[in-house]
Amino acid sequence: DAGVIQSPRHEVTEMGQEVTLRCKPISGHNSLFWYRQTMMRGLELLIYFNNNVPIDDSGMPEDRFSAKMPNASFSTLKIQPSEPRDSAVYFCASSPWTRSYNEQFFGPGTRLTVL
Amino acid sequence: QQQVKQSPQSLIVQKGGISIINCAYENTAFDYFPWYQQFPGKGPALLIAIRPDVSEKKEGRFTISFNKSAKQFSLHIMDSQPGDSATYFCAASRDGTSYGKLTFGQGTILTVHP
């Protein structure tokens, strides 16, 4: 199994540009999570989906952030326009969640730098 | 109510020593308490987890101690090794309604000196 796949692994962009981060969850997993990690704020949950439906987006910091999951094998996190304070490592995680099993499998992350 | 508070922020231990990381939670509905381990440049990965029906779970050198009345749980790493140097996150969730959502602590950076 290839695990959770994220692309790109590194992204450097200029303030004001649109950034799109991509995630391919593990096949068969029904929940997908987007996190942001910084030294100051730790690991923050941005949004999560179950069966492709957004469940809770209360962690999305601003309207500049949006996420979609058009099918079970693909999700995107978009930042438009990007700002320097968005610089962080963004993780996607998936889970084969059931009421008695709850483990999240994290991707390798995308390191975003906004200049 | 949804917070999980983790301490210390950083920990330095000598090889062979015991590393102890503590977490406290507020929401009594939480019923699943995992610890995740993250190496530099990698995503976090599940290390060990416990449910509140037991007070302790051991897997190799790693042990979770759980105190339901105090709403606290801790990770003990026995015979700590330099390869254990990583960031450790405690977490908590409610089975049944959470769809797998985890509430993470702030993380502890563990350094084990040779």
mmCIF file of C-alpha atoms in Angstrom:
data_model
loop_
_atom_site.group_PDB
_atom_site.id
_atom_site.type_symbol
_atom_site.label_atom_id
_atom_site.label_comp_id
_atom_site.label_asym_id
_atom_site.label_seq_id
_atom_site.Cartn_x
_atom_site.Cartn_y
_atom_site.Cartn_z
ATOM 1 C CA ASP A 1 0.000 0.000 0.000
ATOM 2 C CA ALA A 2 1.405 3.398 -0.998
ATOM 3 C CA GLY A 3 -0.044 5.181 1.996
ATOM 4 C CA VAL A 4 -1.480 8.690 1.875
ATOM 5 C CA ILE A 5 -0.008 10.616 -1.042
ATOM 6 C CA GLN A 6 0.385 14.380 -0.944
ATOM 7 C CA SER A 7 1.580 16.742 -3.629
ATOM 8 C CA PRO A 8 3.534 18.835 -3.992
ATOM 9 C CA ARG A 9 5.980 18.028 -1.181
ATOM 10 C CA HIS A 10 7.329 21.559 -1.222
ATOM 11 C CA GLU A 11 5.726 24.734 -2.495
ATOM 12 C CA VAL A 12 7.239 28.198 -2.561
ATOM 13 C CA THR A 13 4.995 30.991 -3.736
ATOM 14 C CA GLU A 14 4.592 34.708 -3.484
ATOM 15 C CA MET A 15 2.020 36.513 -1.417
ATOM 16 C CA GLY A 16 -1.269 36.861 -3.261
ATOM 17 C CA GLN A 17 -0.865 33.756 -5.380
ATOM 18 C CA GLU A 18 -3.282 30.832 -5.340
ATOM 19 C CA VAL A 19 -1.981 27.610 -3.815
ATOM 20 C CA THR A 20 -3.545 24.178 -4.275
ATOM 21 C CA LEU A 21 -2.479 21.238 -2.154
ATOM 22 C CA ARG A 22 -3.503 17.742 -3.170
ATOM 23 C CA CYS A 23 -4.150 14.526 -1.290
ATOM 24 C CA LYS A 24 -4.863 10.950 -2.288
ATOM 25 C CA PRO A 25 -6.129 8.965 0.728
ATOM 26 C CA ILE A 26 -5.583 5.273 1.281
ATOM 27 C CA SER A 27 -8.036 3.246 -0.758
ATOM 28 C CA GLY A 28 -11.043 2.153 1.275
ATOM 29 C CA HIS A 29 -10.684 4.817 3.940
ATOM 30 C CA ASN A 30 -13.863 6.776 4.606
ATOM 31 C CA SER A 31 -12.597 9.788 6.571
ATOM 32 C CA LEU A 32 -10.113 12.424 5.447
ATOM 33 C CA PHE A 33 -8.527 15.172 7.509
ATOM 34 C CA TRP A 34 -6.512 18.291 6.643
ATOM 35 C CA TYR A 35 -4.098 19.652 9.275
ATOM 36 C CA ARG A 36 -1.696 22.560 9.488
ATOM 37 C CA GLN A 37 1.443 22.316 11.627
ATOM 38 C CA THR A 38 3.546 25.232 12.867
ATOM 39 C CA MET A 39 5.924 25.591 15.785
ATOM 40 C CA MET A 40 3.734 28.245 17.361
ATOM 41 C CA ARG A 41 0.329 26.584 17.016
ATOM 42 C CA GLY A 42 1.205 22.895 16.853
ATOM 43 C CA LEU A 43 -1.047 20.561 14.874
ATOM 44 C CA GLU A 44 -4.325 22.252 13.928
ATOM 45 C CA LEU A 45 -7.275 20.426 12.368
ATOM 46 C CA LEU A 46 -8.584 22.524 9.487
ATOM 47 C CA ILE A 47 -11.419 20.423 8.046
ATOM 48 C CA TYR A 48 -12.496 16.827 7.786
ATOM 49 C CA PHE A 49 -14.695 14.750 5.518
ATOM 50 C CA ASN A 50 -16.553 11.502 5.907
ATOM 51 C CA ASN A 51 -17.638 9.654 2.753
ATOM 52 C CA ASN A 52 -16.620 12.745 0.752
ATOM 53 C CA VAL A 53 -18.953 15.026 2.733
ATOM 54 C CA PRO A 54 -17.457 17.896 4.777
ATOM 55 C CA ILE A 55 -18.310 17.300 8.426
ATOM 56 C CA ASP A 56 -16.640 20.185 10.217
ATOM 57 C CA ASP A 57 -14.758 23.127 8.699
ATOM 58 C CA SER A 58 -14.643 25.225 11.858
ATOM 59 C CA GLY A 59 -10.848 24.987 11.893
ATOM 60 C CA MET A 60 -10.451 26.725 8.545
ATOM 61 C CA PRO A 61 -8.803 29.987 9.531
ATOM 62 C CA GLU A 62 -10.352 32.315 6.958
ATOM 63 C CA ASP A 63 -12.455 32.414 3.832
ATOM 64 C CA ARG A 64 -9.217 32.360 1.884
ATOM 65 C CA PHE A 65 -9.071 28.640 2.677
ATOM 66 C CA SER A 66 -11.315 26.114 0.939
ATOM 67 C CA ALA A 67 -11.296 22.339 0.642
ATOM 68 C CA LYS A 68 -13.033 19.879 -1.608
ATOM 69 C CA MET A 69 -13.350 16.134 -1.878
ATOM 70 C CA PRO A 70 -14.942 15.400 -5.252
ATOM 71 C CA ASN A 71 -14.522 11.626 -4.887
ATOM 72 C CA ALA A 72 -13.196 9.023 -2.474
ATOM 73 C CA SER A 73 -9.688 9.110 -3.894
ATOM 74 C CA PHE A 74 -8.906 12.814 -4.087
ATOM 75 C CA SER A 75 -9.050 15.973 -2.009
ATOM 76 C CA THR A 76 -7.698 19.483 -2.413
ATOM 77 C CA LEU A 77 -6.961 22.329 -0.038
ATOM 78 C CA LYS A 78 -6.837 25.717 -1.712
ATOM 79 C CA ILE A 79 -5.546 29.032 -0.370
ATOM 80 C CA GLN A 80 -6.482 32.108 -2.365
ATOM 81 C CA PRO A 81 -4.892 34.588 -1.950
ATOM 82 C CA SER A 82 -1.957 33.236 0.020
ATOM 83 C CA GLU A 83 -0.234 35.240 2.760
ATOM 84 C CA PRO A 84 3.152 34.821 4.509
ATOM 85 C CA ARG A 85 1.392 33.700 7.716
ATOM 86 C CA ASP A 86 0.054 30.685 5.818
ATOM 87 C CA SER A 87 3.583 29.272 5.719
ATOM 88 C CA ALA A 88 3.422 25.894 7.447
ATOM 89 C CA VAL A 89 3.468 22.167 6.848
ATOM 90 C CA TYR A 90 0.074 20.915 5.708
ATOM 91 C CA PHE A 91 -0.815 17.290 6.386
ATOM 92 C CA CYS A 92 -3.548 15.165 4.965
ATOM 93 C CA ALA A 93 -4.612 12.070 6.918
ATOM 94 C CA SER A 94 -7.123 9.343 6.177
ATOM 95 C CA SER A 95 -8.858 6.821 8.392
ATOM 96 C CA PRO A 96 -10.907 3.643 7.898
ATOM 97 C CA TRP A 97 -13.047 4.925 10.739
ATOM 98 C CA THR A 98 -15.654 2.704 12.389
ATOM 99 C CA ARG A 99 -17.312 3.098 15.775
ATOM 100 C CA SER A 100 -14.743 0.707 17.235
ATOM 101 C CA TYR A 101 -11.635 1.598 15.245
ATOM 102 C CA ASN A 102 -10.054 4.999 14.970
ATOM 103 C CA GLU A 103 -6.550 5.387 13.569
ATOM 104 C CA GLN A 104 -5.424 8.171 11.298
ATOM 105 C CA PHE A 105 -2.758 7.584 8.678
ATOM 106 C CA PHE A 106 -0.842 10.724 7.836
ATOM 107 C CA GLY A 107 0.759 11.674 4.560
ATOM 108 C CA PRO A 108 4.294 13.076 4.338
ATOM 109 C CA GLY A 109 3.037 16.656 4.303
ATOM 110 C CA THR A 110 3.429 19.658 2.035
ATOM 111 C CA ARG A 111 5.823 22.351 3.236
ATOM 112 C CA LEU A 112 4.375 25.681 2.085
ATOM 113 C CA THR A 113 6.440 28.852 2.069
ATOM 114 C CA VAL A 114 4.720 32.106 1.136
ATOM 115 C CA LEU A 115 7.163 34.939 0.466
ATOM 116 C CA GLN B 1 -14.276 21.168 26.781
ATOM 117 C CA GLN B 2 -12.470 19.976 23.670
ATOM 118 C CA GLN B 3 -8.948 20.755 24.824
ATOM 119 C CA VAL B 4 -6.167 18.310 25.509
ATOM 120 C CA LYS B 5 -3.285 19.844 27.436
ATOM 121 C CA GLN B 6 0.142 18.260 27.083
ATOM 122 C CA SER B 7 3.335 18.746 29.076
ATOM 123 C CA PRO B 8 6.234 19.262 28.979
ATOM 124 C CA GLN B 9 6.813 21.092 25.696
ATOM 125 C CA SER B 10 10.286 19.609 25.468
ATOM 126 C CA LEU B 11 12.152 16.879 27.284
ATOM 127 C CA ILE B 12 15.795 15.832 27.325
ATOM 128 C CA VAL B 13 16.665 12.375 28.593
ATOM 129 C CA GLN B 14 19.845 10.359 28.721
ATOM 130 C CA LYS B 15 20.027 7.035 26.928
ATOM 131 C CA GLY B 16 18.578 4.329 29.129
ATOM 132 C CA GLY B 17 16.456 6.743 31.128
ATOM 133 C CA ILE B 18 12.684 6.964 31.444
ATOM 134 C CA SER B 19 10.767 9.568 29.434
ATOM 135 C CA ILE B 20 7.400 10.659 30.799
ATOM 136 C CA ILE B 21 4.912 12.851 28.950
ATOM 137 C CA ASN B 22 1.632 13.888 30.495
ATOM 138 C CA CYS B 23 -1.752 14.878 29.108
ATOM 139 C CA ALA B 24 -4.963 16.138 30.677
ATOM 140 C CA TYR B 25 -8.392 16.386 29.096
ATOM 141 C CA GLU B 26 -11.663 18.065 30.000
ATOM 142 C CA ASN B 27 -14.339 16.316 27.999
ATOM 143 C CA THR B 28 -15.527 13.264 29.944
ATOM 144 C CA ALA B 29 -17.144 11.934 26.771
ATOM 145 C CA PHE B 30 -13.721 11.154 25.302
ATOM 146 C CA ASP B 31 -13.269 7.394 25.136
ATOM 147 C CA TYR B 32 -10.189 6.808 23.016
ATOM 148 C CA PHE B 33 -6.703 8.105 23.850
ATOM 149 C CA PRO B 34 -3.895 7.531 21.334
ATOM 150 C CA TRP B 35 -0.315 8.700 21.241
ATOM 151 C CA TYR B 36 1.266 9.635 17.935
ATOM 152 C CA GLN B 37 4.986 9.807 17.181
ATOM 153 C CA GLN B 38 6.426 12.164 14.582
ATOM 154 C CA PHE B 39 9.966 12.081 13.208
ATOM 155 C CA PRO B 40 11.421 15.165 11.473
ATOM 156 C CA GLY B 41 10.151 15.509 7.938
ATOM 157 C CA LYS B 42 7.458 12.869 8.412
ATOM 158 C CA GLY B 43 3.799 12.825 9.306
ATOM 159 C CA PRO B 44 2.679 11.623 12.742
ATOM 160 C CA ALA B 45 2.064 7.888 13.135
ATOM 161 C CA LEU B 46 0.105 5.977 15.746
ATOM 162 C CA LEU B 47 2.354 4.642 18.497
ATOM 163 C CA ILE B 48 0.013 3.221 21.122
ATOM 164 C CA ALA B 49 -3.567 3.816 22.261
ATOM 165 C CA ILE B 50 -5.803 3.098 25.248
ATOM 166 C CA ARG B 51 -9.500 3.067 26.074
ATOM 167 C CA PRO B 52 -10.811 4.025 29.526
ATOM 168 C CA ASP B 53 -11.810 0.493 30.501
ATOM 169 C CA VAL B 54 -8.181 -0.234 31.431
ATOM 170 C CA SER B 55 -5.707 1.768 33.513
ATOM 171 C CA GLU B 56 -2.553 0.733 31.723
ATOM 172 C CA LYS B 57 -1.424 -0.577 28.358
ATOM 173 C CA LYS B 58 2.079 -1.699 27.530
ATOM 174 C CA GLU B 59 3.678 -2.341 24.161
ATOM 175 C CA GLY B 60 7.359 -3.071 24.367
ATOM 176 C CA ARG B 61 9.127 -0.118 25.968
ATOM 177 C CA PHE B 62 6.060 2.114 25.651
ATOM 178 C CA THR B 63 3.353 2.257 28.333
ATOM 179 C CA ILE B 64 0.227 4.384 28.640
ATOM 180 C CA SER B 65 -1.057 5.021 32.154
ATOM 181 C CA PHE B 66 -4.653 6.234 32.381
ATOM 182 C CA ASN B 67 -6.377 7.889 35.345
ATOM 183 C CA LYS B 68 -10.055 8.326 34.545
ATOM 184 C CA SER B 69 -10.982 10.136 37.759
ATOM 185 C CA ALA B 70 -8.223 12.688 37.285
ATOM 186 C CA LYS B 71 -8.856 12.912 33.533
ATOM 187 C CA GLN B 72 -5.167 12.396 32.868
ATOM 188 C CA PHE B 73 -3.058 9.983 30.879
ATOM 189 C CA SER B 74 0.649 9.674 30.324
ATOM 190 C CA LEU B 75 3.197 8.008 28.078
ATOM 191 C CA HIS B 76 6.189 6.311 29.632
ATOM 192 C CA ILE B 77 9.148 5.306 27.492
ATOM 193 C CA MET B 78 11.403 2.895 29.327
ATOM 194 C CA ASP B 79 15.090 2.493 28.456
ATOM 195 C CA SER B 80 14.892 5.526 26.161
ATOM 196 C CA GLN B 81 17.040 5.318 23.031
ATOM 197 C CA PRO B 82 18.393 8.006 20.691
ATOM 198 C CA GLY B 83 16.081 6.583 18.023
ATOM 199 C CA ASP B 84 13.134 7.590 20.208
ATOM 200 C CA SER B 85 14.003 11.254 19.623
ATOM 201 C CA ALA B 86 10.867 12.648 18.022
ATOM 202 C CA THR B 87 7.817 14.774 18.698
ATOM 203 C CA TYR B 88 5.065 13.008 20.631
ATOM 204 C CA PHE B 89 1.413 14.019 20.520
ATOM 205 C CA CYS B 90 -1.327 12.806 22.801
ATOM 206 C CA ALA B 91 -4.860 12.895 21.463
ATOM 207 C CA ALA B 92 -8.431 12.092 22.416
ATOM 208 C CA SER B 93 -11.662 11.360 20.636
ATOM 209 C CA ARG B 94 -15.264 10.311 21.051
ATOM 210 C CA ASP B 95 -16.117 7.126 19.260
ATOM 211 C CA GLY B 96 -19.475 6.894 17.641
ATOM 212 C CA THR B 97 -20.009 10.465 16.555
ATOM 213 C CA SER B 98 -16.600 11.817 15.651
ATOM 214 C CA TYR B 99 -15.971 10.110 12.293
ATOM 215 C CA GLY B 100 -12.427 9.668 13.534
ATOM 216 C CA LYS B 101 -11.769 13.260 14.590
ATOM 217 C CA LEU B 102 -8.881 13.515 17.065
ATOM 218 C CA THR B 103 -8.194 16.415 19.418
ATOM 219 C CA PHE B 104 -4.424 16.679 19.687
ATOM 220 C CA GLY B 105 -2.234 18.056 22.448
ATOM 221 C CA GLN B 106 0.438 20.621 21.640
ATOM 222 C CA GLY B 107 3.223 18.064 21.314
ATOM 223 C CA THR B 108 6.410 17.256 23.224
ATOM 224 C CA ILE B 109 9.813 17.322 21.577
ATOM 225 C CA LEU B 110 11.821 14.454 23.068
ATOM 226 C CA THR B 111 15.591 14.376 22.736
ATOM 227 C CA VAL B 112 17.470 11.311 23.942
ATOM 228 C CA HIS B 113 21.198 11.883 24.318
ATOM 229 C CA PRO B 114 23.549 8.946 23.651
#
